[in-house]
Coordinates of N, CA and C in Angstrom, one line a residue:
Chain A
M29 N -8.7 37.0 -21.1 CA -8.0 37.5 -19.9 C -8.6 36.9 -18.6
D30 N -10.0 37.1 -18.6 CA -10.7 36.5 -17.4 C -10.6 35.0 -17.3
D31 N -10.6 34.4 -18.4 CA -10.5 32.9 -18.4 C -9.2 32.5 -17.8
D32 N -8.1 33.2 -18.3 CA -6.8 32.8 -17.7 C -6.7 33.0 -16.3
Q33 N -7.2 34.1 -15.8 CA -7.2 34.4 -14.4 C -7.9 33.3 -13.6
S34 N -9.1 32.9 -14.0 CA -9.8 32.0 -13.2 C -9.2 30.6 -13.3
A35 N -8.6 30.3 -14.4 CA -7.9 29.0 -14.5 C -6.7 28.9 -13.5
E36 N -6.0 30.0 -13.4 CA -4.9 30.2 -12.5 C -5.4 30.0 -11.0
E37 N -6.6 30.5 -10.7 CA -7.1 30.4 -9.4 C -7.5 29.0 -9.0
T38 N -7.8 28.2 -9.9 CA -8.2 26.8 -9.6 C -7.2 25.8 -10.0
A39 N -6.0 26.2 -10.4 CA -5.0 25.2 -10.8 C -4.0 25.0 -9.7
F40 N -3.3 23.8 -9.8 CA -2.3 23.5 -8.8 C -1.0 24.0 -9.4
V41 N -0.5 25.1 -8.8 CA 0.7 25.8 -9.4 C 1.9 25.3 -8.6
V42 N 2.8 24.5 -9.3 CA 3.9 23.9 -8.7 C 4.9 24.9 -8.0
D43 N 5.1 26.0 -8.7 CA 6.1 27.0 -8.2 C 5.6 27.6 -6.9
E44 N 4.3 27.9 -6.9 CA 3.8 28.5 -5.7 C 3.9 27.6 -4.5
V45 N 3.5 26.4 -4.7 CA 3.6 25.4 -3.7 C 5.0 25.1 -3.2
S46 N 5.9 25.0 -4.2 CA 7.3 24.8 -3.9 C 7.9 25.9 -3.0
S47 N 7.5 27.2 -3.3 CA 8.1 28.3 -2.5 C 7.5 28.3 -1.1
I48 N 6.2 27.9 -0.9 CA 5.6 27.8 0.4 C 6.4 26.7 1.2
V49 N 6.7 25.6 0.6 CA 7.4 24.5 1.3 C 8.8 25.0 1.7
K50 N 9.5 25.6 0.8 CA 10.9 26.1 1.1 C 10.9 27.1 2.2
E51 N 9.9 28.0 2.2 CA 9.9 28.9 3.3 C 9.7 28.2 4.7
S52 N 8.8 27.2 4.7 CA 8.5 26.5 5.9 C 9.8 25.8 6.4
L53 N 10.5 25.2 5.5 CA 11.8 24.5 5.8 C 12.8 25.5 6.4
E54 N 13.0 26.6 5.7 CA 14.0 27.6 6.2 C 13.6 28.0 7.6
A55 N 12.3 28.3 7.8 CA 11.8 28.9 9.1 C 11.9 27.8 10.2
V56 N 11.6 26.6 9.9 CA 11.6 25.6 11.0 C 12.9 25.0 11.3
I57 N 13.6 24.6 10.2 CA 14.9 23.9 10.4 C 16.1 24.8 10.3
G58 N 16.1 25.6 9.2 CA 17.2 26.5 8.9 C 18.5 25.8 8.9
R59 N 19.4 26.3 9.8 CA 20.8 25.7 9.8 C 21.0 24.7 10.9
N60 N 19.9 24.3 11.6 CA 20.1 23.5 12.8 C 20.7 22.1 12.4
P61 N 21.5 21.5 13.3 CA 22.0 20.2 13.1 C 21.0 19.2 13.4
Y62 N 21.1 17.9 12.9 CA 20.1 16.9 13.2 C 20.1 16.6 14.7
E63 N 19.0 16.8 15.4 CA 18.9 16.6 16.8 C 17.8 15.6 17.1
H64 N 18.1 14.5 17.5 CA 17.1 13.4 17.7 C 15.9 13.9 18.5
K65 N 16.1 14.7 19.5 CA 15.0 15.2 20.4 C 14.1 16.2 19.7
R66 N 14.6 16.9 18.7 CA 13.8 18.0 18.1 C 13.2 17.6 16.8
V67 N 13.8 16.6 16.2 CA 13.4 16.3 14.8 C 11.9 16.0 14.7
N68 N 11.3 15.3 15.7 CA 9.9 15.0 15.7 C 9.1 16.3 15.6
Q69 N 9.5 17.3 16.4 CA 8.8 18.6 16.3 C 8.9 19.2 15.0
W70 N 10.1 19.1 14.4 CA 10.4 19.8 13.1 C 9.5 19.2 12.0
V71 N 9.4 17.9 11.9 CA 8.6 17.3 10.8 C 7.2 17.8 11.0
S72 N 6.7 17.8 12.2 CA 5.3 18.2 12.5 C 5.1 19.7 12.1
S73 N 6.1 20.5 12.5 CA 6.0 21.9 12.2 C 6.0 22.2 10.7
V74 N 6.9 21.5 10.0 CA 7.0 21.8 8.6 C 5.7 21.4 7.9
V75 N 5.1 20.2 8.2 CA 3.9 19.9 7.5 C 2.8 20.8 7.9
E76 N 2.7 21.2 9.2 CA 1.6 22.0 9.7 C 1.7 23.4 9.0
Q77 N 2.9 24.0 9.0 CA 3.1 25.3 8.5 C 2.8 25.3 7.0
S78 N 3.3 24.3 6.3 CA 3.1 24.2 4.8 C 1.6 24.1 4.5
L79 N 0.9 23.2 5.3 CA -0.5 23.0 5.1 C -1.3 24.3 5.4
G80 N -0.9 25.0 6.4 CA -1.6 26.3 6.8 C -1.5 27.3 5.7
Q81 N -0.3 27.4 5.1 CA -0.1 28.4 4.0 C -0.9 28.0 2.8
L82 N -0.9 26.7 2.5 CA -1.6 26.2 1.3 C -3.1 26.4 1.4
S83 N -3.6 26.2 2.6 CA -5.1 26.4 2.7 C -5.4 27.8 2.6
K84 N -4.5 28.7 3.0 CA -4.7 30.2 2.8 C -4.9 30.6 1.4
L85 N -4.4 29.7 0.5 CA -4.5 30.1 -0.9 C -5.9 30.0 -1.4
S86 N -6.8 29.4 -0.6 CA -8.2 29.2 -0.8 C -8.5 28.7 -2.2
K87 N -7.8 27.7 -2.6 CA -8.1 27.0 -3.9 C -8.9 25.8 -3.6
P88 N -9.7 25.4 -4.6 CA -10.6 24.2 -4.3 C -9.9 22.9 -4.3
F89 N -8.9 22.7 -3.4 CA -8.2 21.5 -3.3 C -8.1 20.8 -1.9
K90 N -8.0 19.5 -1.9 CA -7.7 18.8 -0.7 C -6.2 18.6 -0.8
Y91 N -5.4 18.7 0.3 CA -4.0 18.6 0.3 C -3.5 17.5 1.1
I92 N -2.4 16.9 0.7 CA -1.7 15.9 1.6 C -0.2 16.4 1.5
V93 N 0.4 16.6 2.7 CA 1.8 17.0 2.8 C 2.5 15.9 3.5
T94 N 3.6 15.4 3.0 CA 4.5 14.4 3.7 C 5.9 15.0 3.8
C95 N 6.6 14.7 4.9 CA 7.9 15.2 5.1 C 8.8 14.1 5.7
I96 N 10.0 14.0 5.1 CA 11.0 13.0 5.6 C 12.2 13.8 5.9
I97 N 12.8 13.6 7.1 CA 14.0 14.2 7.5 C 15.0 13.1 7.8
M98 N 16.2 13.2 7.2 CA 17.2 12.1 7.4 C 18.6 12.8 7.7
Q99 N 19.2 12.2 8.8 CA 20.5 12.6 9.2 C 21.5 12.3 8.1
K100 N 22.5 13.2 7.9 CA 23.5 12.9 6.9 C 24.6 12.0 7.5
N101 N 24.5 10.7 7.2 CA 25.7 9.9 7.6 C 26.0 8.8 6.7
G102 N 25.7 9.0 5.4 CA 26.2 8.0 4.4 C 25.1 7.0 4.0
A103 N 24.0 7.0 4.7 CA 23.0 6.0 4.3 C 22.3 6.4 3.0
G104 N 21.8 5.5 2.3 CA 21.1 5.8 1.1 C 19.6 5.9 1.4
L105 N 18.9 6.8 0.7 CA 17.4 6.9 0.9 C 16.8 7.1 -0.5
Q106 N 15.8 6.3 -0.7 CA 15.0 6.5 -2.0 C 13.6 6.6 -1.7
S107 N 12.9 7.5 -2.4 CA 11.5 7.7 -2.1 C 10.7 7.7 -3.4
A108 N 9.6 7.1 -3.5 CA 8.8 7.1 -4.7 C 7.3 7.3 -4.4
S109 N 6.5 7.9 -5.3 CA 5.1 8.0 -5.1 C 4.4 7.6 -6.4
S110 N 3.2 7.1 -6.2 CA 2.4 6.8 -7.4 C 1.0 7.3 -7.1
C111 N 0.3 7.9 -8.1 CA -1.0 8.5 -7.8 C -2.1 8.0 -8.8
F112 N -3.3 7.7 -8.2 CA -4.4 7.4 -9.1 C -5.4 8.5 -8.9
W113 N -5.4 9.4 -9.9 CA -6.3 10.6 -9.7 C -6.7 11.2 -11.1
D114 N -7.1 12.4 -11.1 CA -7.5 13.0 -12.3 C -6.3 13.9 -12.8
N115 N -5.7 13.4 -13.9 CA -4.5 14.1 -14.4 C -4.8 15.6 -14.8
T116 N -6.0 15.9 -15.2 CA -6.2 17.2 -15.7 C -6.3 18.2 -14.5
T117 N -6.7 17.8 -13.3 CA -7.0 18.8 -12.3 C -6.1 18.6 -11.1
D118 N -5.5 17.4 -10.9 CA -4.7 17.2 -9.7 C -3.2 17.4 -10.0
G119 N -2.4 17.6 -8.9 CA -1.0 17.8 -9.1 C -0.2 17.5 -7.9
S120 N 1.1 17.4 -8.1 CA 2.0 17.2 -6.9 C 3.3 18.0 -7.1
C121 N 4.0 18.1 -6.0 CA 5.2 18.9 -6.0 C 6.1 18.3 -5.0
S122 N 7.4 18.0 -5.3 CA 8.3 17.4 -4.3 C 9.5 18.4 -4.2
V123 N 9.8 18.7 -2.9 CA 10.9 19.6 -2.7 C 12.0 18.9 -1.9
R124 N 13.2 18.9 -2.5 CA 14.4 18.2 -1.8 C 15.2 19.4 -1.2
W125 N 15.5 19.3 0.1 CA 16.2 20.4 0.7 C 17.2 19.8 1.6
E126 N 18.3 20.5 1.8 CA 19.3 20.0 2.8 C 20.1 21.2 3.4
N127 N 20.7 20.9 4.6 CA 21.6 21.8 5.2 C 22.9 20.9 5.4
K128 N 23.8 21.4 6.2 CA 25.1 20.7 6.4 C 24.9 19.3 7.1
H129 N 23.8 19.2 7.9 CA 23.6 18.0 8.7 C 22.5 17.1 8.4
L130 N 21.6 17.5 7.6 CA 20.4 16.7 7.3 C 19.8 16.9 5.9
Y131 N 19.1 15.9 5.4 CA 18.4 16.0 4.2 C 16.9 16.0 4.5
C132 N 16.1 16.7 3.7 CA 14.7 16.7 3.9 C 13.9 16.6 2.6
I133 N 12.9 15.8 2.5 CA 12.1 15.7 1.3 C 10.7 16.0 1.7
V134 N 10.1 17.0 1.1 CA 8.7 17.3 1.4 C 7.9 17.1 0.1
S135 N 6.8 16.4 0.2 CA 5.9 16.2 -1.0 C 4.6 16.8 -0.7
V136 N 4.0 17.5 -1.7 CA 2.7 18.0 -1.5 C 1.8 17.5 -2.7
F137 N 0.7 16.9 -2.3 CA -0.3 16.4 -3.4 C -1.5 17.2 -3.2
G138 N -2.0 17.8 -4.4 CA -3.2 18.6 -4.3 C -4.3 17.9 -5.2
L139 N -5.4 17.6 -4.6 CA -6.5 16.9 -5.3 C -7.7 17.8 -5.4
A140 N -8.1 18.0 -6.7 CA -9.2 19.0 -6.9 C -10.5 18.5 -6.3
I141 N -11.3 19.4 -5.7 CA -12.6 19.0 -5.1 C -13.6 19.1 -6.2
Chain B
I2 N -17.0 2.8 4.8 CA -16.4 3.2 3.6 C -14.9 3.1 3.6
M3 N -14.3 3.3 4.8 CA -12.8 3.3 4.9 C -12.3 1.9 5.4
E4 N -13.3 1.0 5.4 CA -12.8 -0.3 5.9 C -11.7 -0.9 5.1
H5 N -11.7 -0.7 3.8 CA -10.7 -1.3 3.0 C -9.3 -0.7 3.3
L6 N -9.3 0.4 4.1 CA -8.0 0.9 4.5 C -7.8 0.6 6.0
G7 N -8.6 -0.3 6.5 CA -8.5 -0.6 8.0 C -7.2 -1.2 8.3
H8 N -6.8 -1.1 9.6 CA -5.5 -1.4 10.1 C -5.0 -2.8 9.6
E9 N -5.9 -3.8 9.8 CA -5.4 -5.2 9.5 C -5.2 -5.3 8.0
Y10 N -6.1 -4.8 7.2 CA -6.0 -4.9 5.8 C -4.7 -4.3 5.3
C11 N -4.4 -3.2 5.9 CA -3.2 -2.4 5.5 C -2.0 -3.3 5.8
L12 N -1.8 -3.7 7.0 CA -0.6 -4.5 7.4 C -0.5 -5.7 6.5
K13 N -1.6 -6.4 6.4 CA -1.5 -7.7 5.7 C -1.2 -7.5 4.2
S14 N -2.0 -6.7 3.6 CA -1.8 -6.6 2.1 C -0.6 -5.8 1.7
H15 N -0.4 -4.6 2.3 CA 0.8 -3.9 1.9 C 2.1 -4.5 2.4
G16 N 2.0 -5.2 3.6 CA 3.1 -5.9 4.1 C 3.5 -7.0 3.1
K17 N 2.5 -7.7 2.6 CA 2.8 -8.8 1.6 C 3.4 -8.3 0.4
C18 N 2.9 -7.1 -0.1 CA 3.4 -6.5 -1.3 C 4.9 -6.2 -1.1
I19 N 5.3 -5.5 0.0 CA 6.6 -5.1 0.2 C 7.5 -6.4 0.3
E20 N 7.0 -7.4 1.1 CA 7.7 -8.6 1.3 C 8.1 -9.3 0.0
G21 N 7.1 -9.2 -0.9 CA 7.2 -9.9 -2.2 C 8.3 -9.2 -3.1
I22 N 8.5 -7.9 -2.9 CA 9.5 -7.2 -3.7 C 10.9 -7.1 -3.1
I23 N 11.0 -6.9 -1.8 CA 12.3 -6.7 -1.2 C 12.5 -7.7 0.0
G24 N 11.7 -8.7 0.1 CA 11.8 -9.6 1.2 C 13.2 -10.0 1.7
G25 N 13.9 -10.8 0.9 CA 15.1 -11.4 1.5 C 16.4 -10.7 1.0
V26 N 16.2 -9.5 0.3 CA 17.4 -8.9 -0.3 C 18.1 -7.9 0.6
D27 N 19.3 -7.6 0.3 CA 20.1 -6.5 1.0 C 20.0 -5.2 0.2
Y28 N 20.1 -4.1 0.9 CA 20.0 -2.8 0.3 C 21.0 -2.7 -0.8
S29 N 20.6 -2.3 -2.0 CA 21.4 -2.1 -3.1 C 21.2 -0.8 -3.8
Q30 N 22.1 0.0 -3.9 CA 21.9 1.4 -4.5 C 21.4 1.3 -5.9
N31 N 21.9 0.3 -6.7 CA 21.5 0.1 -8.1 C 20.1 -0.3 -8.2
K32 N 19.6 -1.1 -7.2 CA 18.2 -1.6 -7.4 C 17.1 -0.8 -6.7
V33 N 17.5 0.0 -5.8 CA 16.5 0.6 -4.9 C 15.5 1.4 -5.7
N34 N 15.9 2.1 -6.7 CA 15.1 2.8 -7.6 C 13.9 2.0 -8.1
Q35 N 14.3 0.8 -8.7 CA 13.3 -0.2 -9.2 C 12.3 -0.6 -8.1
W36 N 12.9 -0.9 -6.9 CA 12.1 -1.4 -5.8 C 11.0 -0.4 -5.4
T37 N 11.4 0.8 -5.2 CA 10.4 1.8 -4.7 C 9.3 1.9 -5.8
A38 N 9.7 2.0 -7.1 CA 8.7 2.1 -8.2 C 7.8 0.9 -8.2
S39 N 8.4 -0.3 -8.0 CA 7.5 -1.5 -8.0 C 6.5 -1.6 -6.9
I40 N 7.0 -1.2 -5.7 CA 6.2 -1.2 -4.5 C 5.0 -0.3 -4.7
V41 N 5.2 1.0 -5.2 CA 4.1 1.9 -5.3 C 3.2 1.4 -6.4
E42 N 3.7 0.9 -7.5 CA 2.9 0.4 -8.6 C 2.0 -0.7 -8.1
H43 N 2.6 -1.7 -7.5 CA 1.8 -2.9 -7.0 C 0.7 -2.5 -6.1
T44 N 1.1 -1.7 -5.1 CA 0.1 -1.3 -4.1 C -1.0 -0.5 -4.7
L45 N -0.7 0.4 -5.6 CA -1.7 1.2 -6.3 C -2.7 0.3 -7.1
T46 N -2.1 -0.7 -7.8 CA -2.9 -1.6 -8.6 C -3.9 -2.3 -7.8
Q47 N -3.4 -2.9 -6.6 CA -4.3 -3.6 -5.7 C -5.4 -2.8 -5.2
L48 N -5.1 -1.5 -4.9 CA -6.2 -0.6 -4.4 C -7.2 -0.3 -5.5
V49 N -6.7 0.0 -6.6 CA -7.6 0.4 -7.7 C -8.6 -0.8 -8.1
K50 N -8.0 -2.0 -8.0 CA -8.8 -3.2 -8.3 C -10.1 -3.3 -7.4
Q51 N -10.0 -2.7 -6.2 CA -11.1 -2.7 -5.3 C -12.4 -2.0 -5.9
G52 N -12.1 -1.2 -6.9 CA -13.2 -0.5 -7.5 C -14.0 0.5 -6.7
K53 N -13.4 1.1 -5.6 CA -14.1 2.0 -4.8 C -13.9 3.4 -5.3
P54 N -14.9 4.3 -5.0 CA -14.8 5.7 -5.5 C -13.8 6.5 -4.8
F55 N -12.5 6.2 -5.0 CA -11.4 7.0 -4.3 C -10.3 7.3 -5.3
K56 N -9.7 8.5 -5.0 CA -8.4 8.8 -5.7 C -7.3 8.3 -4.7
Y57 N -6.2 7.8 -5.1 CA -5.2 7.2 -4.2 C -3.8 7.9 -4.4
I58 N -3.1 8.0 -3.4 CA -1.7 8.4 -3.5 C -0.9 7.4 -2.6
V59 N 0.1 6.8 -3.2 CA 0.9 5.8 -2.5 C 2.3 6.4 -2.5
N60 N 2.9 6.4 -1.3 CA 4.3 7.0 -1.1 C 5.1 5.9 -0.5
C61 N 6.4 5.7 -1.0 CA 7.2 4.7 -0.4 C 8.6 5.2 -0.2
A62 N 9.2 5.0 0.9 CA 10.6 5.4 1.2 C 11.4 4.2 1.7
V63 N 12.6 4.0 1.1 CA 13.4 2.9 1.5 C 14.7 3.5 2.0
M64 N 15.2 3.1 3.2 CA 16.4 3.7 3.7 C 17.3 2.6 4.2
Q65 N 18.6 2.7 3.8 CA 19.6 1.8 4.2 C 19.8 1.9 5.7
K66 N 20.1 0.8 6.4 CA 20.3 0.8 7.8 C 21.8 1.1 8.0
S67 N 22.0 2.3 8.6 CA 23.4 2.6 8.8 C 23.6 3.5 10.0
G68 N 22.6 3.5 10.9 CA 22.7 4.3 12.1 C 22.1 5.7 12.0
A69 N 21.8 6.2 10.8 CA 21.3 7.5 10.6 C 19.9 7.5 11.2
G70 N 19.5 8.7 11.6 CA 18.1 8.9 12.1 C 17.2 9.2 11.0
L71 N 15.9 8.8 11.0 CA 15.0 9.1 10.0 C 13.7 9.5 10.6
H72 N 13.1 10.6 10.2 CA 11.7 10.9 10.7 C 10.8 11.2 9.6
T73 N 9.6 10.8 9.7 CA 8.6 11.2 8.6 C 7.3 11.7 9.3
A74 N 6.6 12.5 8.6 CA 5.3 13.0 9.1 C 4.4 13.3 7.9
N75 N 3.1 13.2 8.1 CA 2.1 13.5 7.1 C 1.1 14.4 7.7
S76 N 0.6 15.3 6.9 CA -0.5 16.1 7.4 C -1.5 16.3 6.2
C77 N -2.8 16.2 6.5 CA -3.8 16.2 5.4 C -4.9 17.2 5.6
Y78 N -5.2 17.9 4.5 CA -6.3 18.9 4.6 C -7.4 18.4 3.7
W79 N -8.4 17.7 4.3 CA -9.4 17.0 3.5 C -10.6 16.9 4.3
D80 N -11.5 16.0 3.8 CA -12.8 15.7 4.5 C -12.6 14.5 5.4
T81 N -12.5 14.8 6.7 CA -12.2 13.7 7.6 C -13.3 12.6 7.7
T82 N -14.5 12.9 7.2 CA -15.5 11.9 7.3 C -15.4 10.9 6.2
T83 N -14.7 11.2 5.1 CA -14.7 10.3 3.9 C -13.3 9.9 3.5
D84 N -12.3 10.7 3.9 CA -10.9 10.4 3.5 C -10.1 9.8 4.6
G85 N -9.0 9.0 4.2 CA -8.2 8.4 5.2 C -6.9 8.0 4.7
S86 N -6.0 7.5 5.6 CA -4.7 7.1 5.2 C -4.2 5.9 6.1
C87 N -3.2 5.3 5.6 CA -2.7 4.1 6.3 C -1.2 4.0 6.0
T88 N -0.4 3.8 7.1 CA 1.1 3.8 6.9 C 1.6 2.4 7.4
V89 N 2.5 1.8 6.6 CA 3.0 0.5 7.0 C 4.6 0.7 7.1
R90 N 5.1 0.3 8.2 CA 6.6 0.3 8.4 C 7.1 -1.1 8.3
W91 N 8.1 -1.4 7.5 CA 8.6 -2.7 7.4 C 10.2 -2.6 7.4
E92 N 10.8 -3.7 7.8 CA 12.3 -3.7 7.8 C 12.8 -5.1 7.6
N93 N 14.1 -5.1 7.1 CA 14.8 -6.4 7.1 C 16.2 -6.1 7.7
R94 N 17.1 -6.9 7.5 CA 18.4 -6.8 8.1 C 19.2 -5.5 7.6
T95 N 18.9 -5.1 6.4 CA 19.8 -4.0 5.8 C 19.0 -2.7 5.5
M96 N 17.7 -2.8 5.6 CA 16.9 -1.5 5.2 C 15.6 -1.4 5.9
Y97 N 15.1 -0.1 5.9 CA 13.8 0.2 6.4 C 12.9 0.6 5.2
C98 N 11.6 0.3 5.3 CA 10.7 0.7 4.2 C 9.5 1.3 4.9
V99 N 9.1 2.4 4.4 CA 7.8 3.0 5.0 C 6.9 3.3 3.8
V100 N 5.7 2.7 3.8 CA 4.7 2.9 2.7 C 3.5 3.6 3.3
S101 N 3.1 4.7 2.7 CA 1.9 5.4 3.1 C 0.9 5.4 2.0
V102 N -0.4 5.2 2.3 CA -1.4 5.2 1.3 C -2.4 6.3 1.8
F103 N -2.8 7.1 0.9 CA -3.8 8.2 1.1 C -5.0 7.9 0.2
A104 N -6.2 7.9 0.7 CA -7.4 7.7 -0.1 C -8.3 8.9 0.0
V105 N -8.6 9.6 -1.1 CA -9.4 10.7 -1.1 C -10.7 10.4 -1.8
A106 N -11.9 10.6 -1.2 CA -13.2 10.2 -1.8 C -13.5 11.1 -3.0
I107 N -14.0 10.5 -4.0 CA -14.5 11.2 -5.2 C -16.0 11.5 -5.0
A108 N -16.4 12.7 -5.2 CA -17.8 13.0 -5.0 C -18.6 12.4 -6.2
L109 N -19.6 11.6 -5.9 CA -20.3 11.0 -7.0 C -21.6 11.7 -7.4

């Protein structure tokens, strides 16, 4: 029992990270339409908020959070990542989110210290 | 330590990599999947060949030029004395490409 608990405390849990990201997106962007003047602020707020919540988890990880926001107007967008790390301890999680006016992709990478 | 992610190196080497894969072509929905995968693989391979004590994350986004707005941001929670990142923006007539490289030091 103790072993499982401590493993959980030091593992990269995708669901946990995913819900932190979704909460940040809802809080920062919510139902807002794409606004050129505000979108800069939004991407910064989403990454800052997500990172803040992640560091509060106090897990032994370094984190990288990236966020892309794209206006819905028919353009195609493709994103890919490749990682050179320790498969047993490191992990990543990608959240695709949208509202009526924009798409958002947030990726979180956690690297064990 | 971070010289190999220095500004010039980044632009030259990652720029060349992108150029090599999508240089003269037009955005194609069928191929874009392959392109982003190739770009990240090539970039990662080049970095790993340097043999430095780092873990790497390479991220690539390709977007069709059609008037839509696109914004990207990164934030990192790490050791600012040893870790670093580099982002290269590239474009041709029909698409934009943004490649970001993150290097996290491995404790030896």
